[in-house]
Short mmCIF file of C-alpha atoms in Angstrom, two decimals:
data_model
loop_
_atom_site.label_atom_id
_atom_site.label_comp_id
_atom_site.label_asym_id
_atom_site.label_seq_id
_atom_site.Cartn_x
_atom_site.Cartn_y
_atom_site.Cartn_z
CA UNK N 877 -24.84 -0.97 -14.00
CA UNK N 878 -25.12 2.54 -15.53
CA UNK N 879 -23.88 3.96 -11.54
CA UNK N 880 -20.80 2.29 -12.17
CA UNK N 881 -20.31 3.62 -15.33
CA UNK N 882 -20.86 7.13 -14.69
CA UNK N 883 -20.23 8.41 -11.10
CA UNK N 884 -18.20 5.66 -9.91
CA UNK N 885 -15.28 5.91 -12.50
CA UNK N 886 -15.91 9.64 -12.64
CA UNK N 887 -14.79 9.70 -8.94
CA UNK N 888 -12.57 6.96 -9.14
CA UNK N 889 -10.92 9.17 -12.09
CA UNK N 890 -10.64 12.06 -10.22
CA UNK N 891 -8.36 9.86 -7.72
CA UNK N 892 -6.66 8.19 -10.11
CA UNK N 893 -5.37 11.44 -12.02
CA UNK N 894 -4.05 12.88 -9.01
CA UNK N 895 -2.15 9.50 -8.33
CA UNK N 896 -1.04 9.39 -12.12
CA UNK N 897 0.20 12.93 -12.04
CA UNK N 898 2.22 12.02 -8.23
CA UNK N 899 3.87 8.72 -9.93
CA UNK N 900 4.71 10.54 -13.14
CA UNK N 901 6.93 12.90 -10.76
CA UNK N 902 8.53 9.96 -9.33
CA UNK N 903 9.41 8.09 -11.92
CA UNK N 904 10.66 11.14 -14.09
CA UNK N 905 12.63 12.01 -10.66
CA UNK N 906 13.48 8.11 -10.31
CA UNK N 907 15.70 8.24 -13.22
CA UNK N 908 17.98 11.07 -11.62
CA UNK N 909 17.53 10.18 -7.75
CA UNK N 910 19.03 5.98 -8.89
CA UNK N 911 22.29 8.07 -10.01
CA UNK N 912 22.46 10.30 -7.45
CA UNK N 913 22.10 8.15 -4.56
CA UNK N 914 23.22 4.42 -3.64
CA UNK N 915 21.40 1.38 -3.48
CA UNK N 916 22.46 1.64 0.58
CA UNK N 917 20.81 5.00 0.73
CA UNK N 918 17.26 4.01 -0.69
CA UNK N 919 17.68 0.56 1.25
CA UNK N 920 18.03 2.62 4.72
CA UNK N 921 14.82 4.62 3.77
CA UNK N 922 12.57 1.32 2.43
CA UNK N 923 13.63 -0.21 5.58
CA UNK N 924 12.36 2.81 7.92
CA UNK N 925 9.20 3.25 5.74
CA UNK N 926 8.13 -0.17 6.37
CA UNK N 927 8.20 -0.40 9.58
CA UNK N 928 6.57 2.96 9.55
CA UNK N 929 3.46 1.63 7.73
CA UNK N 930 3.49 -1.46 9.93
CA UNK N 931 2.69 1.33 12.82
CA UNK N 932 0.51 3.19 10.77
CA UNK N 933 -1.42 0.39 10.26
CA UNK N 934 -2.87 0.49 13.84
CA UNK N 935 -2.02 4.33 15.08
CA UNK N 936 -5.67 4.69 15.15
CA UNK N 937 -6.52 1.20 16.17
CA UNK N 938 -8.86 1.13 12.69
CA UNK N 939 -11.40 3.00 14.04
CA UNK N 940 -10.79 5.34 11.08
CA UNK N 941 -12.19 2.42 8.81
CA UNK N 942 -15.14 3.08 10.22
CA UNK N 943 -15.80 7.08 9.36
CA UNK N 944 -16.91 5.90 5.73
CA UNK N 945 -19.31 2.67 6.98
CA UNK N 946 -20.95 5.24 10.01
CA UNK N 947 -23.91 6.73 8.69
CA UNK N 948 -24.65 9.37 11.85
CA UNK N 949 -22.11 12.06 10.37
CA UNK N 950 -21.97 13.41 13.97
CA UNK N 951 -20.85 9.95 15.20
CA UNK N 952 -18.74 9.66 11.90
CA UNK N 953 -16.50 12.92 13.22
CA UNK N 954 -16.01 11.38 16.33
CA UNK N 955 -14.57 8.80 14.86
CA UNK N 956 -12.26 10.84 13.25
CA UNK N 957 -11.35 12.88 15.98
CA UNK N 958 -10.73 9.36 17.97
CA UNK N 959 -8.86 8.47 15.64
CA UNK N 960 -6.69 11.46 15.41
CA UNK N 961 -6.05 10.93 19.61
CA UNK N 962 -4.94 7.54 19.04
CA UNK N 963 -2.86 8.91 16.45
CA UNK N 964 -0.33 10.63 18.72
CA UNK N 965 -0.82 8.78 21.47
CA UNK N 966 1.25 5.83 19.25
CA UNK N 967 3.67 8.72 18.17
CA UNK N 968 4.59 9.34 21.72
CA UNK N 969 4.98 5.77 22.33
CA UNK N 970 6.89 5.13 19.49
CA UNK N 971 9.31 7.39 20.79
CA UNK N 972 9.91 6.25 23.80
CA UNK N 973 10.62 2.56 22.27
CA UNK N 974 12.80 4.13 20.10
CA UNK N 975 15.05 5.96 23.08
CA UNK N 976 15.12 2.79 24.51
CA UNK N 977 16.05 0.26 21.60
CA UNK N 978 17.54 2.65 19.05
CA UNK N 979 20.77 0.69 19.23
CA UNK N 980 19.16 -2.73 18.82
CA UNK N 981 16.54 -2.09 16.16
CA UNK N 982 19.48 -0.53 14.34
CA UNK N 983 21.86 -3.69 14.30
CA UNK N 984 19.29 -5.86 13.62
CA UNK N 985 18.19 -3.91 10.25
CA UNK N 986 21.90 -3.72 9.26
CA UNK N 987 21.08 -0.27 9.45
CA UNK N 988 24.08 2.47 8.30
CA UNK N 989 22.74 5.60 10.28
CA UNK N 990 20.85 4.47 13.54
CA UNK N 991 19.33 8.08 13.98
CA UNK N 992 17.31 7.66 11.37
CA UNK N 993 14.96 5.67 13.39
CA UNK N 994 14.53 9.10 15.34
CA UNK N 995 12.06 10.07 12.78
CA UNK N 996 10.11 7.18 12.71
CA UNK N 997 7.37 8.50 15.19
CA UNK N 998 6.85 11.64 13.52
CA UNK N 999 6.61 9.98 10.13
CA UNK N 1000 3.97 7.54 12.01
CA UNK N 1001 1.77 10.37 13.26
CA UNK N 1002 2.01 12.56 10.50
CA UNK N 1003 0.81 9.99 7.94
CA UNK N 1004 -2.12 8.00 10.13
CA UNK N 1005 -3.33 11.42 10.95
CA UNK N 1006 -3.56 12.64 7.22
CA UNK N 1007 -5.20 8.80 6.33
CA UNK N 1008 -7.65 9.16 8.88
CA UNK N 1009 -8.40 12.74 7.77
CA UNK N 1010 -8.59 11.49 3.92
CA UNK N 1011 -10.95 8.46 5.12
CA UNK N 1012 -13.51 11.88 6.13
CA UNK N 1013 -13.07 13.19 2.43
CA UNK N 1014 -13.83 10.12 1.14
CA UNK N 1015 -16.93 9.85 3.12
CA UNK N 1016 -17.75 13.64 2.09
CA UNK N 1017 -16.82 12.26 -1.66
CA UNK N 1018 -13.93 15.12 -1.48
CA UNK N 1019 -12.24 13.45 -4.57
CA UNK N 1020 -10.92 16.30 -5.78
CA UNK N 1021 -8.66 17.83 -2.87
CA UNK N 1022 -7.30 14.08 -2.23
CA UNK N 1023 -6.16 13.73 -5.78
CA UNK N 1024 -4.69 17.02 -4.99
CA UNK N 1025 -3.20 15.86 -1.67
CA UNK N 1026 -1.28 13.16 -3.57
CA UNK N 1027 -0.22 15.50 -6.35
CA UNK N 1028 1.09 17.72 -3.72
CA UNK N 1029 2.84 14.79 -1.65
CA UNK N 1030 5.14 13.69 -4.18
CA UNK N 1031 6.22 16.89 -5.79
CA UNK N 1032 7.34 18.80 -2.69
CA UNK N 1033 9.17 15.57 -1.52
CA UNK N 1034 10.67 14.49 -4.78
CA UNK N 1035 11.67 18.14 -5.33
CA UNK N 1036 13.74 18.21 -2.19
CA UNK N 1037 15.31 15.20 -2.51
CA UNK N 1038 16.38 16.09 -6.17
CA UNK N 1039 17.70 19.70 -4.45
CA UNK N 1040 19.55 17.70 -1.10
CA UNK N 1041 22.73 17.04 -3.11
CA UNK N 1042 23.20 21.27 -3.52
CA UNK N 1043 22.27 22.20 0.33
CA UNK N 1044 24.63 21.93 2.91
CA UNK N 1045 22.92 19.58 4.60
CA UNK N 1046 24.26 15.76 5.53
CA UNK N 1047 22.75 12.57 5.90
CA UNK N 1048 20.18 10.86 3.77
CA UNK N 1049 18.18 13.40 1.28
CA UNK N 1050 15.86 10.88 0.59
CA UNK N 1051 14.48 10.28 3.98
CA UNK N 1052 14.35 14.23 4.52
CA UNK N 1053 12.53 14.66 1.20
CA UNK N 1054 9.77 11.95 2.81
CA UNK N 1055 9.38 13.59 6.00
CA UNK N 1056 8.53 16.71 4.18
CA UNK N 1057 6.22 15.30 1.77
CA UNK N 1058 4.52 13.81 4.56
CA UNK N 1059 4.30 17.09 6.70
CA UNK N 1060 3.32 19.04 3.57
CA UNK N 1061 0.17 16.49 2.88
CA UNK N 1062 -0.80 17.11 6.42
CA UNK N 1063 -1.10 20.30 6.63
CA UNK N 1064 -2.76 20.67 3.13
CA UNK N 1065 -5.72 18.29 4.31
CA UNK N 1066 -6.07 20.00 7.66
CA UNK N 1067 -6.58 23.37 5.72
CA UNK N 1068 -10.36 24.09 6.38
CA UNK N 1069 -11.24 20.70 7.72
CA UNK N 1070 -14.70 21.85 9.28
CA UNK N 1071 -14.21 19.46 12.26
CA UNK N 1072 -13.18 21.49 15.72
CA UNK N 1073 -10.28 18.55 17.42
CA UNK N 1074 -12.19 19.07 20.98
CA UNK N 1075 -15.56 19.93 20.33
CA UNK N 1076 -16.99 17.03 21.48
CA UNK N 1077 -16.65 14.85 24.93
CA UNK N 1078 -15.49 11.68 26.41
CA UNK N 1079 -18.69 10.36 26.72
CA UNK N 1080 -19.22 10.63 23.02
CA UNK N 1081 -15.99 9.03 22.07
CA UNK N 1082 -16.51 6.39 24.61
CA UNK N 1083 -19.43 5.55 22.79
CA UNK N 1084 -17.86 5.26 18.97
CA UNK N 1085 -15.38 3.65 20.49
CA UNK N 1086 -17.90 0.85 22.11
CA UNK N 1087 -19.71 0.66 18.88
CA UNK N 1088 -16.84 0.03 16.57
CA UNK N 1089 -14.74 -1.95 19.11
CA UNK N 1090 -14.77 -5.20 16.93
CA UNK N 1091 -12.53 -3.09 14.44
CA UNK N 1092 -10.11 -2.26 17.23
CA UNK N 1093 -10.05 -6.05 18.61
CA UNK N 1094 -9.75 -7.92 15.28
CA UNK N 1095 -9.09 -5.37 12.57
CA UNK N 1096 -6.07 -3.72 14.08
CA UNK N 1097 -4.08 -6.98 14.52
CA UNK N 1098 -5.48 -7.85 11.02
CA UNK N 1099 -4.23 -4.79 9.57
CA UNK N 1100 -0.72 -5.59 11.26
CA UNK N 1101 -0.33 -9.40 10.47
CA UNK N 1102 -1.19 -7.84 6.75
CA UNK N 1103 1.17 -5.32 6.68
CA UNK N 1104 3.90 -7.37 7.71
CA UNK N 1105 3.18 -10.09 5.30
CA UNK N 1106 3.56 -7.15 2.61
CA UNK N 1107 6.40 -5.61 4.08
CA UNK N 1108 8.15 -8.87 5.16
CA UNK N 1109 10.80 -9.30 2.02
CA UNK N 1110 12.02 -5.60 3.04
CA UNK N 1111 12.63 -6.76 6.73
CA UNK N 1112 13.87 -10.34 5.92
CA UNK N 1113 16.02 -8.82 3.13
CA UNK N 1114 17.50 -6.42 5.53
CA UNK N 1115 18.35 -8.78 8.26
CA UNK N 1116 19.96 -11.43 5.97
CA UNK N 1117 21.38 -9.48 3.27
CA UNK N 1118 21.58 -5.92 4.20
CA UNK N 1119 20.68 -2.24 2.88
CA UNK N 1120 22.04 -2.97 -0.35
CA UNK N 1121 19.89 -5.66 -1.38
CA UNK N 1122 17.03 -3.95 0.19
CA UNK N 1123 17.62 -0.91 -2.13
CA UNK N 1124 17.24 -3.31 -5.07
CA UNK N 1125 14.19 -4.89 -3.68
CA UNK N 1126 12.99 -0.97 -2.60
CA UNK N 1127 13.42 0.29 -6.57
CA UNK N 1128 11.66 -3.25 -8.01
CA UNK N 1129 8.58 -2.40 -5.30
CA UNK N 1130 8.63 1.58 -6.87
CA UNK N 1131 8.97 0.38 -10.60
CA UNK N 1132 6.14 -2.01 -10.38
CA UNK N 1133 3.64 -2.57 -7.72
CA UNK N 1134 3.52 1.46 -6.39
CA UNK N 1135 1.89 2.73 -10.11
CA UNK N 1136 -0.34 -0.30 -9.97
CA UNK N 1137 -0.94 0.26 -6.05
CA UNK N 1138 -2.37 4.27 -6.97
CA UNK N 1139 -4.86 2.32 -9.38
CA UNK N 1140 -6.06 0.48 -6.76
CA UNK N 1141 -6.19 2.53 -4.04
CA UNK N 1142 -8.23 5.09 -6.37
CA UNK N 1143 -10.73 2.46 -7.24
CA UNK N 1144 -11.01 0.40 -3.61
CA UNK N 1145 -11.67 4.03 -2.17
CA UNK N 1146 -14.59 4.75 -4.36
CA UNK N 1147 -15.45 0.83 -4.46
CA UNK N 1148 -15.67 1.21 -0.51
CA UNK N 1149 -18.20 3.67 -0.24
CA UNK N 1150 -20.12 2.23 -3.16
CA UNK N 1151 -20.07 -1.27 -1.72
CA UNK N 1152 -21.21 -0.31 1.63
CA UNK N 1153 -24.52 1.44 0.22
CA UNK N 1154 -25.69 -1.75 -1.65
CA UNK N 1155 -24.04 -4.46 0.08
CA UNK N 1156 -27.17 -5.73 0.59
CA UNK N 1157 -27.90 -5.40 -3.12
CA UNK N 1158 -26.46 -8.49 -3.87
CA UNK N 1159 -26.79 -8.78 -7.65
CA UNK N 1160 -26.17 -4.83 -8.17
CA UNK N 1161 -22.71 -5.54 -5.79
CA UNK N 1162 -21.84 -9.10 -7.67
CA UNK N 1163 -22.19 -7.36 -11.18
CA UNK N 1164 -20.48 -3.71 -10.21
CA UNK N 1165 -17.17 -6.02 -8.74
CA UNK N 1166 -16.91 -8.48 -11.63
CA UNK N 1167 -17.34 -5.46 -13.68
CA UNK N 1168 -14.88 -3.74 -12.39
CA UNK N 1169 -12.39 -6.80 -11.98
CA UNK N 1170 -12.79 -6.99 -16.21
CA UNK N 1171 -11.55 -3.35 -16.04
CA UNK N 1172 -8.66 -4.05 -14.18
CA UNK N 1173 -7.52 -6.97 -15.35
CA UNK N 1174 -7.24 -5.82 -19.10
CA UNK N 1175 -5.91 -2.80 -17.88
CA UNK N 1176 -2.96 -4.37 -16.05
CA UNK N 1177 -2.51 -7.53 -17.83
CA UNK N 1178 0.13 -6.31 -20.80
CA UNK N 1179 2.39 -4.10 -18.41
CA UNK N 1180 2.34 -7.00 -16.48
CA UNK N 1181 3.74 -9.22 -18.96
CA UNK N 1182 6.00 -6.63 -20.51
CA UNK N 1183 7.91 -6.12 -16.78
CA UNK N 1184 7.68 -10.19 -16.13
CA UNK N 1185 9.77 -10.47 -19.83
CA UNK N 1186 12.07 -7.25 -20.10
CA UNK N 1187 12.03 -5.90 -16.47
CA UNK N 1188 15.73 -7.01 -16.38
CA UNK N 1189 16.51 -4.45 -19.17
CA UNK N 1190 14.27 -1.62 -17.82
CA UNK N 1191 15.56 -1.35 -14.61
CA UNK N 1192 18.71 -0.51 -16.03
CA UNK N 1193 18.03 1.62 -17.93
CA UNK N 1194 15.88 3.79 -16.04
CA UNK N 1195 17.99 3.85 -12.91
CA UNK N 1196 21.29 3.28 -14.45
CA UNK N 1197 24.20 0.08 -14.60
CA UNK N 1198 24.21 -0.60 -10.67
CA UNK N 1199 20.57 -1.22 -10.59
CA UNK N 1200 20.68 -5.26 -12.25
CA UNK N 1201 19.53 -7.10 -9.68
CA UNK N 1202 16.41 -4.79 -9.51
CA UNK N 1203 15.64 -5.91 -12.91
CA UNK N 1204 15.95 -9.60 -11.86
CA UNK N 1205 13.66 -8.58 -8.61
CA UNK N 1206 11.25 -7.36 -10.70
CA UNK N 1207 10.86 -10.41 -12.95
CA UNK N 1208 10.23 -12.72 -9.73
CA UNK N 1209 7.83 -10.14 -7.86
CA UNK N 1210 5.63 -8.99 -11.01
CA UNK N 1211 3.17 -11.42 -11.15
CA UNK N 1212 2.65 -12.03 -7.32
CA UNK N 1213 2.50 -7.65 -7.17
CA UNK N 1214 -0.57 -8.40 -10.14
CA UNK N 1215 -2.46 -10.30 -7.76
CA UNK N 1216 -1.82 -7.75 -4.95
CA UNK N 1217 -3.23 -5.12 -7.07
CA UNK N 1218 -6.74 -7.03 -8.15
CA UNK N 1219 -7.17 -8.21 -4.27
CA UNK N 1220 -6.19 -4.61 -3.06
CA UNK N 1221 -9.29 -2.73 -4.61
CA UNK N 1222 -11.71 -5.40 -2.78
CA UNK N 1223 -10.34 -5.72 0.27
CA UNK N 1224 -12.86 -3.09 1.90
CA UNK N 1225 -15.23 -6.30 2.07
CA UNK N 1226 -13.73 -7.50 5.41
CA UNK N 1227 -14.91 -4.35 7.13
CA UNK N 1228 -18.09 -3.66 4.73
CA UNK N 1229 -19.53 -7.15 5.75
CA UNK N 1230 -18.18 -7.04 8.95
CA UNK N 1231 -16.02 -10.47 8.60
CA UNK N 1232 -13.20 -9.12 10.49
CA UNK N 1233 -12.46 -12.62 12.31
CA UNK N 1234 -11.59 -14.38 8.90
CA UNK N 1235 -9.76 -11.43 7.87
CA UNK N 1236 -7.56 -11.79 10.87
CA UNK N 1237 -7.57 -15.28 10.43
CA UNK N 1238 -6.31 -15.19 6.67
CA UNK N 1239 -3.64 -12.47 7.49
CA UNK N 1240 -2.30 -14.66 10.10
CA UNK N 1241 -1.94 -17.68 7.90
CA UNK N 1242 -0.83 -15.13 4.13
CA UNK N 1243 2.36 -13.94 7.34
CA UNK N 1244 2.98 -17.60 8.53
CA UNK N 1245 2.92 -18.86 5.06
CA UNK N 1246 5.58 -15.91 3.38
CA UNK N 1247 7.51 -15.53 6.68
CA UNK N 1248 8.34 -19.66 5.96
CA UNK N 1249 8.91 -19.51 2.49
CA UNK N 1250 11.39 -16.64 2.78
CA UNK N 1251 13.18 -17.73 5.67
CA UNK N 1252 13.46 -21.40 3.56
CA UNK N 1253 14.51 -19.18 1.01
CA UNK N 1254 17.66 -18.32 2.59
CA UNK N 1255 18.61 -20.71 4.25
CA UNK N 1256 17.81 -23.55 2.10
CA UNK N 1257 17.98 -21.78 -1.17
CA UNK N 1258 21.08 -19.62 0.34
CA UNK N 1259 20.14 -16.24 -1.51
CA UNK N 1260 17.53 -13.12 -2.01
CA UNK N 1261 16.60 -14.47 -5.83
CA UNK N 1262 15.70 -17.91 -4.30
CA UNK N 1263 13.75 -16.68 -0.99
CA UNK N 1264 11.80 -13.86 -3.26
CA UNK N 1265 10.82 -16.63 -5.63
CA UNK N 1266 9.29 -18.94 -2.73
CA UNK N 1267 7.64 -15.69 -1.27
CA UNK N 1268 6.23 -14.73 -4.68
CA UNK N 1269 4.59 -18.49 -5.75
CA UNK N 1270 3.15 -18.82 -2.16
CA UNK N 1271 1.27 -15.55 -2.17
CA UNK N 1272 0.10 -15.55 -5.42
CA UNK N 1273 -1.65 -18.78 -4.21
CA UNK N 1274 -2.92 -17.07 -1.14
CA UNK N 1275 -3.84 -14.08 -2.81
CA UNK N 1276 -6.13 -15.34 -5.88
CA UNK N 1277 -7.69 -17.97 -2.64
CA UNK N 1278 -8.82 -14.59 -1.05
CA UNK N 1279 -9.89 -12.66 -3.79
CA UNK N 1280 -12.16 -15.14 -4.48
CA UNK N 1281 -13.69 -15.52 -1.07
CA UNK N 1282 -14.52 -11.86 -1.71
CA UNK N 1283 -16.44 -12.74 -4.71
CA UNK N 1284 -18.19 -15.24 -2.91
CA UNK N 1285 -19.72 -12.12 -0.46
CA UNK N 1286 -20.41 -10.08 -3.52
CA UNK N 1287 -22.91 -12.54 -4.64
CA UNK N 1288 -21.00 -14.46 -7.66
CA UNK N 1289 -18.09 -16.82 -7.46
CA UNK N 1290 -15.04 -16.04 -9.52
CA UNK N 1291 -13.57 -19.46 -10.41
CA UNK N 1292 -14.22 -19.72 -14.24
CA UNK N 1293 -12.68 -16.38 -14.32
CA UNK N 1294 -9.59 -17.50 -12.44
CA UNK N 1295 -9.09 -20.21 -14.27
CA UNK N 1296 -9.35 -17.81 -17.86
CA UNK N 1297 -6.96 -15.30 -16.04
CA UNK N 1298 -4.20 -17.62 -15.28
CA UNK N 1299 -4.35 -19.57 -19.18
CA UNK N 1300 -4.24 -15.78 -20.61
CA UNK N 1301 -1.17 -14.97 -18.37
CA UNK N 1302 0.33 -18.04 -19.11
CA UNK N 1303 0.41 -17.98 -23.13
CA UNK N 1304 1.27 -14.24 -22.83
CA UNK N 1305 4.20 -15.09 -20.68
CA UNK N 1306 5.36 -17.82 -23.11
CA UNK N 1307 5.06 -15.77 -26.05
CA UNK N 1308 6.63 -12.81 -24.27
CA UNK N 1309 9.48 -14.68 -23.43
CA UNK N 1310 9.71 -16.28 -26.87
CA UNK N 1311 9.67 -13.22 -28.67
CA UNK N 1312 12.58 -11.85 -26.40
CA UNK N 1313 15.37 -14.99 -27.09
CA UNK N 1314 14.33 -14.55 -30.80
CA UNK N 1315 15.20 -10.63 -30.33
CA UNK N 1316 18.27 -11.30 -28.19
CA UNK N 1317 19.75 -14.33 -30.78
#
């Protein structure tokens, strides 16, 4: 597989660096922003983003999934300027729901400044409309200026909230420094977009619209039942235990699954476009994905095992004493965030092989499934530690089930190499966690 060797990690590197470069900013800025704000304050902003990327999810209904798999690149910018329509059309709406139910969304979250909610449709149509517009680059293999979009993203809205604290501005500096970063990425991947908005007609979008319709119909609620499954501690959390613990659970999400989540999204967005020119290819696409499954197993496997050990000593110690429990979150969440992060960069099958029925089939089960075991969490187990630890086993389960289903359109099975994966996490575990009692004796 000498393609995947040279111009697939070549692009996927170009990705990647950009991402690496971003989370090096945060976490260098993570070790000042955990003392300079409260656990309350980052729990009020993980709340709002989530609920954000729920509605980002399905702004443009998915039809942007379908600007890489379109091969007419006329019909391909319709797609994107559909897509871009939709886009504020859901801001608008957004808005309105949020006029109307400001109060009651508010109480619900446990939330300490209502009016944050207020910026939730901006934040929505800002981001789907830069996603949509980073699905084209992809398609035009644009690596470059999206690795610099991400660079960009996190250093103008890190640097503002590390500034917030000296401007004589109230309320939350960490949700201003995201709405910035988020209207700074826009408007860097809009610069010299060769695609006029309204240069085209109704009749034309009608008809991308008709063609891809089975991504509005079952990959939109898809996309949402999957989104909410992901975001679901953050919302559960919230409701039963407040911004405080959310903040916990936010920093344990940003110390562990966000580097790993870069990785992935920098691989499944060169994987996509690969995958859908030789899907049909099924040995070439079987031996590029286990390939590439090798790569990012090793890759992940030891920082896995050093965060599932110590992660209750680095937390600490990166964001300072009031940041425990995020050490504790991180040991229960690492190993289920591991399994996220393999599925993650395959998860362009459902649309590439157009199984978008099971995919909103096994969304709806992976929500039923984590919805029950945190809810039985709390109330059974009467705590966060106990309803994260239900949450984690029962999507790892769900999650490794999947992956392998993807495997199985790819051309090869991947049981053996489940089986190997957990016995190699296992004994790395043990020995991890032997090696720390002898240390701490």
């Amino acid at each position: 597989m000498k393609l995947l060797k040279r111009d697939f990690f070549k692009n996927a590197s170009l990705l990647f660096s950009g991402s690496l470069i971003a989370q090096i900013i945060g976490f260098g800025a993570l070790y000042f922003l955990g003392r300079i704000y409260s656990p309350e304050d980052f729990g009020e902003v993980e709340t709002i983003m989530k609920l954000a990327g729920v509605l980002i999810a399905v702004a443009g209904l998915r039809y942007e999934m379908a600007i890489v798999v379109e091969e007419n690149p006329t019909q391909a910018k319709d797609l994107l300027r559909l897509s871009l329509f939709l886009n504020f059309g859901m801001g608008i709406l957004i808005f309105c729901i949020i006029l109307l139910f400001k109060t009651n969304i508010g109480v619900f979250f446990k939330l300490n400044n209502p009016n944050l909610l207020f910026g939730l449709p901006l934040i929505v149509w800002i981001t789907s409309s830069t996603e949509s517009i980073i699905l084209w680059q992809n398609r035009v293999k644009k690596f470059k200026k999206i690795s610099a979009n991400r660079i960009l993203f996190s250093s103008s809205g890190t640097g503002y909230k590390l500034l917030h604290p000296f401007t004589l501005l109230a309320g939350n500096g960490l949700f201003f420094g995201q709405v910035i970063a988020q209207v700074v990425a826009l408007s860097n991947m809009l610069y010299k977009l060769p695609i006029q908005l309204f240069q085209t007609t109704k009749q034309n979008l009608l008809a991308v619209s008709k063609a891809y319709r089975s991504f509005a119909v079952f990959s939109s609620p898809a996309a949402i039942l999957n989104i909410l499954a992901t975001s679901m501690p953050v919302f559960v959390i919230s409701a039963f235990d407040g911004q405080q613990a959310t903040g916990y659970f936010g920093n344990a999400y940003k110390l562990t699954y966000l580097p790993m989540s870069m990785l992935s999204l920098a691989v499944g967005q060169v994987f996509f476009e690969r995958i859908a020119r030789i899907k049909s290819q099924k040995e070439n696409a079987s031996k590029m994905a286990h390939q590439l499954l090798n790569t990012l197993f090793f890759i992940g496997i030891i920082p896995v095992i050093i965060m599932l050990v110590w992660g209750d000593q680095i937390a600490p110690l990166i964001l300072g004493s009031q940041w425990k429990e995020t050490g504790v979150f991180i040991q229960i969440m690492i190993l289920f965030y591991f399994t996220m992060f393999l599925t993650s960069s395959f998860s362009s099958a459902f649309e590439t092989y157009q199984k978008l029925k099971l995919q909103l089939g096994y969304n709806l089960i992976f929500l039923t499934c984590t919805f029950g075991a945190l809810y039985l969490g709390y109330t059974e187990g009467g705590n966060t530690r106990t309803a994260l630890i239900w949450f984690s086993a029962v999507g790892i389960v769900l999650r490794l089930a999947i992956l392998n289903y993807f495997f199985v359109l790819f051309g090869k099975n991947l049981i053996a190499k489940t089986i190997f994966a957990i016995l190699i996490t296992g004994v790395l575990a043990y020995l991890g966690f032997y090696l720390k009692g002898f240390m701490l004796s």
